[in-house]
Structure formats: C-alpha cells, structure tokens
Coordinates of N, CA and C in Angstrom, one line a residue:
M143 N -32.8 168.4 122.2 CA -31.8 169.4 122.5 C -30.6 168.7 123.1
K144 N -29.4 169.2 122.8 CA -28.2 168.6 123.3 C -27.6 169.5 124.4
G145 N -26.9 168.9 125.4 CA -26.3 169.6 126.4 C -27.1 169.8 127.7
A146 N -26.4 169.8 128.8 CA -27.1 169.9 130.1 C -27.8 171.2 130.2
F147 N -27.2 172.3 129.7 CA -27.8 173.6 129.8 C -29.2 173.7 129.2
L148 N -29.2 173.2 127.9 CA -30.5 173.3 127.2 C -31.5 172.3 127.8
A149 N -31.1 171.2 128.4 CA -32.0 170.3 129.0 C -32.7 170.9 130.1
W150 N -32.2 171.9 130.8 CA -32.8 172.5 131.9 C -33.6 173.8 131.6
L151 N -33.5 174.2 130.3 CA -34.2 175.4 129.9 C -35.7 175.1 129.9
P152 N -36.6 176.1 130.4 CA -38.0 176.0 130.2 C -38.3 175.9 128.7
L153 N -39.5 175.3 128.4 CA -39.8 175.1 127.0 C -39.8 176.5 126.2
E154 N -40.4 177.5 126.8 CA -40.5 178.7 126.0 C -39.1 179.4 125.8
C155 N -38.1 179.1 126.7 CA -36.8 179.6 126.5 C -36.1 178.8 125.4
A156 N -36.2 177.5 125.5 CA -35.6 176.6 124.6 C -36.0 176.9 123.1
L157 N -37.3 177.2 123.0 CA -37.9 177.4 121.7 C -37.2 178.6 121.0
F158 N -36.8 179.6 121.8 CA -36.3 180.8 121.2 C -34.8 181.0 121.5
Y159 N -34.2 180.0 122.0 CA -32.8 180.1 122.4 C -31.9 180.3 121.1
G160 N -31.0 181.3 121.1 CA -30.2 181.5 120.0 C -29.9 183.0 119.9
T161 N -29.0 183.4 118.9 CA -28.6 184.7 118.8 C -29.3 185.4 117.6
E162 N -29.9 184.7 116.7 CA -30.5 185.3 115.5 C -32.0 185.3 115.7
A163 N -32.6 186.5 115.4 CA -34.0 186.6 115.4 C -34.6 186.0 114.1
R164 N -35.7 185.4 114.2 CA -36.4 184.8 113.1 C -37.6 185.6 112.8
G165 N -38.2 185.4 111.6 CA -39.4 186.1 111.2 C -40.6 185.5 112.0
P166 N -41.7 186.3 112.2 CA -42.8 185.8 112.9 C -43.4 184.5 112.3
A167 N -43.5 184.4 111.0 CA -44.1 183.2 110.4 C -43.3 182.0 110.7
S168 N -41.9 182.1 110.7 CA -41.1 180.9 110.9 C -41.3 180.5 112.4
R169 N -41.4 181.4 113.3 CA -41.6 181.1 114.7 C -42.9 180.5 115.0
A170 N -43.9 180.8 114.2 CA -45.2 180.2 114.4 C -45.1 178.7 114.0
G171 N -44.3 178.4 113.0 CA -44.2 177.0 112.6 C -45.3 176.7 111.6
F172 N -46.2 177.6 111.3 CA -47.2 177.4 110.3 C -47.4 178.7 109.5
T173 N -47.7 178.6 108.3 CA -47.8 179.8 107.4 C -49.2 179.9 106.9
S174 N -49.4 179.7 105.6 CA -50.7 180.0 105.1 C -51.8 179.1 105.7
E175 N -51.4 177.9 106.1 CA -52.4 177.0 106.7 C -53.1 177.6 107.9
A176 N -52.4 178.4 108.6 CA -52.9 179.0 109.9 C -53.6 180.4 109.6
G177 N -53.6 180.8 108.3 CA -54.3 182.0 108.0 C -53.6 183.3 108.3
F178 N -52.3 183.3 108.1 CA -51.5 184.5 108.5 C -51.7 185.6 107.4
S179 N -51.7 186.8 107.8 CA -51.7 187.9 106.8 C -51.0 189.1 107.5
R180 N -50.5 190.0 106.6 CA -49.8 191.2 107.1 C -50.6 192.4 106.9
S181 N -50.5 193.4 107.8 CA -51.2 194.6 107.7 C -50.3 195.7 108.3
A182 N -50.6 197.0 107.9 CA -49.8 198.1 108.3 C -50.6 198.9 109.3
H183 N -49.9 199.4 110.3 CA -50.6 200.2 111.3 C -49.7 201.5 111.6
H184 N -50.4 202.6 111.9 CA -49.7 203.9 112.2 C -49.9 204.2 113.6
A185 N -48.7 204.3 114.3 CA -48.7 204.7 115.8 C -47.3 205.1 116.0
S186 N -47.1 206.4 116.2 CA -45.8 207.0 116.3 C -44.9 206.5 115.1
G187 N -45.4 206.6 113.9 CA -44.7 206.1 112.7 C -45.5 204.9 112.2
I188 N -44.9 204.2 111.2 CA -45.5 203.1 110.6 C -45.0 201.8 111.3
L189 N -45.8 201.0 111.9 CA -45.4 199.8 112.5 C -46.1 198.6 111.7
R190 N -45.2 197.6 111.4 CA -45.8 196.5 110.7 C -46.1 195.4 111.7
A191 N -47.3 194.8 111.6 CA -47.8 193.8 112.5 C -48.3 192.6 111.7
M192 N -48.4 191.5 112.3 CA -48.9 190.3 111.6 C -50.2 189.9 112.3
A193 N -51.3 189.8 111.6 CA -52.5 189.2 112.1 C -52.5 187.7 112.0
F194 N -52.7 187.0 113.1 CA -52.7 185.5 113.0 C -53.9 184.9 113.6
D195 N -54.2 183.8 113.1 CA -55.4 183.0 113.5 C -55.0 182.1 114.7
S196 N -55.2 182.5 115.9 CA -54.7 181.8 117.1 C -55.4 180.4 117.1
A197 N -56.6 180.3 116.8 CA -57.3 179.0 116.9 C -56.8 178.1 115.8
A198 N -56.5 178.5 114.6 CA -55.9 177.7 113.6 C -54.5 177.2 114.0
I199 N -53.7 178.0 114.6 CA -52.4 177.6 115.1 C -52.6 176.5 116.2
A200 N -53.5 176.7 117.1 CA -53.7 175.8 118.2 C -54.2 174.4 117.7
R201 N -55.1 174.5 116.7 CA -55.6 173.2 116.1 C -54.5 172.5 115.4
A202 N -53.7 173.2 114.7 CA -52.6 172.6 113.9 C -51.6 171.9 114.8
V203 N -51.2 172.6 115.9 CA -50.3 172.0 116.9 C -50.9 170.7 117.5
M204 N -52.1 170.8 117.9 CA -52.8 169.7 118.6 C -53.0 168.5 117.6
D205 N -53.3 168.8 116.4 CA -53.5 167.8 115.4 C -52.2 167.1 115.0
A206 N -51.1 167.8 115.1 CA -49.8 167.3 114.6 C -49.1 166.5 115.7
N207 N -49.5 166.6 116.9 CA -48.8 165.9 118.0 C -49.7 165.0 118.8
S208 N -49.2 163.9 119.3 CA -50.0 162.8 119.9 C -49.9 162.8 121.4
F209 N -49.0 163.6 122.0 CA -48.8 163.6 123.4 C -49.0 164.9 124.1
V210 N -49.6 164.9 125.2 CA -49.8 166.1 126.0 C -49.1 165.9 127.3
T211 N -48.4 166.9 127.8 CA -47.7 166.8 129.1 C -48.7 167.4 130.2
L212 N -49.0 166.5 131.2 CA -49.9 166.9 132.3 C -49.1 167.4 133.4
A213 N -49.4 168.6 133.9 CA -48.8 169.1 135.1 C -49.8 169.1 136.3
T214 N -49.6 168.2 137.2 CA -50.5 168.0 138.3 C -49.8 168.2 139.6
A215 N -50.5 168.2 140.7 CA -49.9 168.4 142.1 C -50.7 167.5 143.0
D216 N -50.1 167.1 144.1 CA -50.8 166.3 145.1 C -51.4 167.2 146.1
A217 N -52.0 166.7 147.2 CA -52.7 167.5 148.1 C -51.9 168.5 148.8
D218 N -50.6 168.2 148.9 CA -49.6 169.2 149.6 C -49.0 170.1 148.6
G219 N -49.4 170.0 147.3 CA -48.9 171.0 146.3 C -47.6 170.5 145.6
R220 N -47.1 169.3 145.9 CA -45.9 168.8 145.2 C -46.2 168.5 143.8
P221 N -45.5 169.1 142.8 CA -45.8 169.0 141.4 C -45.3 167.7 140.8
W222 N -45.9 167.4 139.7 CA -45.5 166.2 138.9 C -45.9 166.4 137.5
A223 N -45.1 166.0 136.5 CA -45.3 166.2 135.1 C -45.3 164.8 134.4
S224 N -46.3 164.5 133.6 CA -46.4 163.2 132.9 C -46.9 163.4 131.5
P225 N -46.2 162.9 130.5 CA -46.7 162.9 129.1 C -47.7 161.7 128.9
V226 N -48.8 161.9 128.3 CA -49.7 160.9 128.0 C -50.2 161.1 126.5
W227 N -50.5 159.9 125.9 CA -51.2 160.0 124.5 C -52.6 160.5 124.7
F228 N -53.0 161.4 123.9 CA -54.3 162.0 124.1 C -55.2 162.0 122.8
A229 N -56.4 162.1 123.0 CA -57.4 162.2 121.9 C -58.3 163.4 122.1
T230 N -58.6 164.1 121.1 CA -59.6 165.2 121.2 C -60.3 165.3 119.8
E231 N -61.5 165.8 119.8 CA -62.2 166.1 118.6 C -62.7 167.6 118.6
D232 N -62.7 168.2 119.8 CA -63.1 169.6 119.8 C -62.1 170.5 120.4
Y233 N -60.9 170.0 120.8 CA -59.8 170.8 121.3 C -60.1 171.4 122.7
R234 N -61.3 171.2 123.2 CA -61.7 171.6 124.6 C -61.7 170.5 125.6
H235 N -61.8 169.3 125.1 CA -61.9 168.1 126.0 C -60.8 167.1 125.5
L236 N -59.9 166.8 126.4 CA -58.8 165.9 126.0 C -59.0 164.6 126.8
Y237 N -58.8 163.5 126.1 CA -59.0 162.2 126.7 C -57.7 161.4 126.7
W238 N -57.5 160.6 127.8 CA -56.3 159.7 127.8 C -56.7 158.5 128.7
V239 N -55.9 157.5 128.7 CA -56.1 156.4 129.6 C -54.9 156.2 130.5
S240 N -55.1 156.0 131.7 CA -54.0 155.8 132.7 C -54.5 154.8 133.8
A241 N -53.6 154.3 134.5 CA -53.9 153.4 135.7 C -54.2 154.4 136.8
P242 N -55.2 154.1 137.6 CA -55.6 155.0 138.8 C -54.5 155.1 139.8
D243 N -53.5 154.1 139.8 CA -52.5 154.2 140.9 C -51.2 154.9 140.4
T244 N -51.2 155.5 139.1 CA -50.1 156.3 138.7 C -50.1 157.6 139.5
R245 N -48.9 158.2 139.5 CA -48.8 159.4 140.4 C -49.7 160.6 139.9
H246 N -49.8 160.8 138.5 CA -50.7 161.9 138.1 C -52.1 161.6 138.3
S247 N -52.5 160.3 138.2 CA -53.9 159.9 138.5 C -54.3 160.1 139.9
R248 N -53.4 159.7 140.8 CA -53.6 160.0 142.2 C -53.7 161.5 142.5
N249 N -52.8 162.2 141.9 CA -52.9 163.7 142.1 C -54.2 164.3 141.7
L250 N -54.7 163.8 140.5 CA -56.0 164.4 140.0 C -57.2 164.0 140.9
A251 N -57.0 162.8 141.6 CA -58.1 162.4 142.4 C -58.3 163.3 143.6
V252 N -57.2 164.0 144.1 CA -57.3 164.9 145.2 C -57.3 166.3 144.8
R253 N -56.7 166.6 143.6 CA -56.6 168.0 143.2 C -56.9 168.0 141.6
P254 N -58.1 168.2 141.2 CA -58.4 168.0 139.8 C -57.9 169.1 138.9
E255 N -57.4 170.2 139.4 CA -56.9 171.3 138.6 C -55.5 170.9 138.0
L256 N -55.3 171.2 136.7 CA -54.0 170.9 136.1 C -53.7 171.9 135.0
A257 N -52.4 171.8 134.6 CA -52.0 172.6 133.4 C -51.5 171.6 132.4
M258 N -51.5 171.9 131.1 CA -51.1 171.0 130.1 C -50.4 171.8 129.0
V259 N -49.5 171.1 128.3 CA -48.9 171.7 127.1 C -48.7 170.6 126.0
V260 N -49.0 171.0 124.8 CA -48.8 170.1 123.6 C -47.8 170.9 122.8
Y261 N -46.7 170.2 122.4 CA -45.7 170.8 121.5 C -44.8 169.7 120.8
D262 N -44.1 170.2 119.8 CA -43.2 169.3 119.1 C -41.8 169.4 119.6
S263 N -41.4 168.4 120.3 CA -40.1 168.4 121.0 C -38.9 168.3 120.0
T264 N -39.2 168.0 118.7 CA -38.2 168.0 117.7 C -38.0 169.3 117.0
A265 N -38.8 170.3 117.3 CA -38.7 171.6 116.6 C -37.4 172.3 116.8
T266 N -36.9 172.9 115.8 CA -35.7 173.7 115.8 C -35.9 174.9 116.7
P267 N -34.9 175.3 117.6 CA -35.0 176.5 118.4 C -35.4 177.7 117.5
L268 N -36.2 178.6 118.0 CA -36.7 179.8 117.4 C -37.9 179.5 116.4
E269 N -38.2 178.2 116.1 CA -39.2 177.9 115.2 C -40.3 177.0 115.8
G270 N -40.3 176.8 117.1 CA -41.3 176.0 117.7 C -42.6 176.7 118.0
Q271 N -43.6 176.0 118.3 CA -44.9 176.5 118.7 C -45.5 175.5 119.7
A272 N -46.4 176.0 120.6 CA -47.0 175.2 121.6 C -48.3 175.6 122.0
V273 N -49.1 174.7 122.5 CA -50.4 175.1 123.1 C -50.4 174.8 124.6
Y274 N -50.6 175.9 125.3 CA -50.6 175.8 126.8 C -52.1 175.8 127.2
M275 N -52.4 175.0 128.2 CA -53.8 174.9 128.6 C -53.9 174.7 130.1
T276 N -55.0 175.2 130.7 CA -55.4 175.0 132.1 C -56.8 174.5 132.1
G277 N -57.1 173.7 133.1 CA -58.4 173.1 133.3 C -58.5 172.2 134.4
T278 N -59.5 171.3 134.4 CA -59.7 170.3 135.4 C -59.9 169.0 134.7
A279 N -59.6 167.9 135.5 CA -59.6 166.6 134.9 C -60.2 165.6 135.9
A280 N -60.8 164.5 135.4 CA -61.4 163.5 136.3 C -61.5 162.2 135.5
Q281 N -61.7 161.1 136.2 CA -61.9 159.8 135.6 C -63.4 159.8 135.2
V282 N -63.6 159.3 133.9 CA -64.9 159.3 133.3 C -65.2 157.9 132.6
T283 N -66.4 157.7 132.3 CA -66.7 156.5 131.4 C -67.3 156.9 130.1
D284 N -67.9 158.1 130.0 CA -68.4 158.6 128.7 C -67.3 159.3 128.0
G285 N -67.2 159.1 126.7 CA -66.1 159.6 125.9 C -65.2 158.6 125.3
I286 N -65.4 157.3 125.7 CA -64.6 156.3 125.2 C -64.7 156.1 123.7
E287 N -65.9 156.5 123.1 CA -66.1 156.4 121.7 C -65.2 157.5 121.0
I288 N -65.0 158.6 121.6 CA -64.1 159.6 121.0 C -62.7 159.2 121.0
F289 N -62.3 158.6 122.2 CA -60.9 158.1 122.3 C -60.7 157.0 121.3
S290 N -61.6 156.2 121.1 CA -61.5 155.1 120.2 C -61.4 155.6 118.7
R291 N -62.3 156.5 118.3 CA -62.3 157.0 117.0 C -60.9 157.6 116.6
V292 N -60.4 158.4 117.5 CA -59.1 159.1 117.3 C -58.0 158.0 117.2
S293 N -58.1 157.0 118.1 CA -57.1 156.0 118.1 C -57.1 155.2 116.8
V294 N -58.2 154.9 116.2 CA -58.3 154.2 115.0 C -57.8 155.1 113.8
R295 N -58.2 156.4 113.9 CA -57.7 157.3 112.8 C -56.2 157.4 112.8
K296 N -55.6 157.2 113.9 CA -54.1 157.3 114.0 C -53.4 155.9 113.8
G297 N -54.2 154.9 113.4 CA -53.6 153.6 113.1 C -53.5 152.7 114.3
L298 N -54.2 153.0 115.4 CA -54.1 152.2 116.6 C -55.4 151.4 116.8
R299 N -55.5 150.7 117.8 CA -56.7 149.8 117.9 C -57.9 150.5 118.5
E300 N -59.1 149.8 118.4 CA -60.3 150.4 119.0 C -60.3 150.2 120.5
W301 N -61.1 151.0 121.1 CA -61.3 151.0 122.5 C -62.8 150.9 122.9
G302 N -63.1 150.0 123.9 CA -64.4 149.9 124.4 C -64.4 150.1 125.9
L303 N -65.6 150.2 126.5 CA -65.7 150.3 127.9 C -65.1 149.2 128.7
D304 N -65.0 148.0 128.0 CA -64.5 146.8 128.7 C -63.0 147.0 129.0
R305 N -62.3 147.9 128.3 CA -60.9 148.1 128.5 C -60.6 149.2 129.6
V306 N -61.7 149.9 130.1 CA -61.5 150.9 131.1 C -62.4 150.8 132.3
T307 N -63.0 149.7 132.4 CA -64.0 149.4 133.5 C -63.7 148.1 134.1
G308 N -64.4 147.8 135.2 CA -64.3 146.4 135.8 C -62.9 146.1 136.3
D309 N -62.4 144.9 135.8 CA -61.1 144.4 136.2 C -60.0 145.0 135.3
A310 N -60.3 145.8 134.4 CA -59.3 146.4 133.5 C -58.3 147.3 134.4
R311 N -57.1 147.3 134.0 CA -56.1 148.1 134.8 C -56.2 149.6 134.5
L312 N -56.6 149.9 133.3 CA -56.6 151.3 132.9 C -58.0 152.0 133.1
R313 N -58.0 153.3 133.2 CA -59.3 154.0 133.3 C -59.2 155.2 132.3
L314 N -60.4 155.7 131.9 CA -60.4 156.8 131.0 C -60.5 158.1 131.8
Y315 N -59.7 159.1 131.3 CA -59.7 160.4 132.0 C -60.0 161.5 130.9
R316 N -60.7 162.5 131.4 CA -61.0 163.6 130.5 C -60.6 165.0 131.2
A317 N -59.9 165.8 130.5 CA -59.6 167.1 130.9 C -60.5 168.1 130.2
T318 N -61.1 169.0 130.9 CA -61.9 170.0 130.3 C -61.1 171.3 130.4
V319 N -60.8 171.9 129.2 CA -59.9 173.0 129.1 C -60.7 174.3 129.4
T320 N -60.2 175.2 130.2 CA -60.8 176.5 130.4 C -60.0 177.6 129.8
E321 N -58.8 177.4 129.5 CA -58.0 178.4 128.8 C -56.9 177.8 127.9
H322 N -56.8 178.3 126.7 CA -55.8 177.9 125.7 C -54.9 179.1 125.4
H323 N -53.6 178.9 125.4 CA -52.7 180.0 124.9 C -51.7 179.3 124.0
I324 N -51.1 180.2 123.1 CA -50.1 179.8 122.2 C -48.9 180.8 122.3
L325 N -47.8 180.5 121.8 CA -46.7 181.4 121.7 C -47.0 182.5 120.6
D326 N -47.0 183.7 121.0 CA -47.3 184.8 120.0 C -46.3 184.8 118.8
P327 N -46.8 184.5 117.6 CA -45.9 184.4 116.5 C -45.3 185.8 116.1
D328 N -45.9 186.9 116.6 CA -45.4 188.2 116.3 C -44.3 188.7 117.2
A329 N -44.1 188.0 118.3 CA -43.2 188.4 119.4 C -41.8 187.8 119.2
S330 N -40.8 188.5 119.5 CA -39.4 187.9 119.4 C -38.9 187.4 120.7
I331 N -39.8 187.5 121.8 CA -39.4 186.9 123.1 C -40.6 186.1 123.5
D332 N -40.6 185.6 124.7 CA -41.6 184.7 125.2 C -42.9 185.5 125.6
V333 N -43.8 185.6 124.7 CA -45.1 186.2 124.9 C -46.2 185.2 124.5
R334 N -47.1 185.0 125.4 CA -48.2 184.1 125.1 C -49.5 184.8 124.7
A335 N -50.1 184.3 123.7 CA -51.4 184.9 123.2 C -52.5 183.9 123.5
E336 N -53.6 184.5 124.1 CA -54.8 183.7 124.4 C -55.4 183.3 123.1
V337 N -55.9 182.0 123.0 CA -56.5 181.6 121.8 C -58.0 182.0 121.7
S338 N -58.3 182.6 120.6 CA -59.7 183.1 120.4 C -60.4 182.1 119.5
W339 N -61.4 181.3 120.0 CA -62.1 180.3 119.2 C -63.2 180.9 118.5

C-alpha cells in the first residue's frame, strides 16, 4: 500500500478501502475452490445470500501464505507484533522457530496468550482475505518433524532437534489455536465470520 494514510489503516480497513463495492466472491479472494454457492431466501422480500465454506477459505489462505503475524504482550500488557515463518498441517497448531531472547519469545514466556493473523499483504484493496486466530503458545520440542516436513515441501531445508536444542540459538514454538475467524465474504464492511471446521 502506498501513502502514509494507508500505512496506518488497520488490515480490515485497508482490505476494503475504496469507493466501489465489489462482489462477495471477489472479496473472498477464492471462488469455486472454496466451495461457494448462491441461494435465495425470503425475509421481508427476496434477499440473495451466498453460502460459503469458511474452513475451505481459511485453509486456502493459510496454505497460500508463509508468514503469520504474532501479536503478543509482556507482563505489563505492552503489545508487540512480529511476523514469523510458520508451518502447520492441521491448521490448529502453528509452529515456528525463534530465539528465546527475541521480544515476542520473551513475551510468550510470561504471557502465553496471543492473537495471530495470516494474510496476503499484496492483495488489492476490496479483494483481500485473512485468517484471524487466538490461542496460546509455548516453547516445545515435539513437532519438529512437522516443521521440517512443511519446510521441505516449500523448498527449504530439513530441521532436526539438534537445531532447536542444546547450544542452538533457535527454539521451536507451537501455538494452539482456540478460535479462527475470516473476513465474511458476503459483507460489504468489516464483518468477521467464525470458521466452522
């Protein structure tokens, strides 16, 4: 996004910034792949609505993007946001590697609750989609095989426990997601829809 004004817009505002309304399917960013269908409803006249597969949309967004932004806070509640490369195979557990002395890692050590968002920052306004998540995160050792498999699938190197234990600088972290939301493809303003798995 260009310009100082857009740079300070929240994600949901920037996605829909503009004067022209777009169709629900274009705002979703995904069409038949996400299982969209149209149906008619009668309530004070005929209203057209779109039935969408929220889980398919969430999976598509998370599969298409490699970074998740972590929103953490320290013991006094001071917020901090950090993008990290993530791996997941079930969309409910997200893995990444970080140094324990980074600010977001220190925050998670004292306050494990966090919020996360995955989105395409190159999306055209009014056509973007995102997955918003809340959960808890902690340093772990199990799950390195998942992180490694996803890394290799994306053309990166393998990972073993030797790279996240002992004298290694990095550690493996896992977020367990308790809630997923997406931007409602049927809404013309910022409305979030809970993902039904």
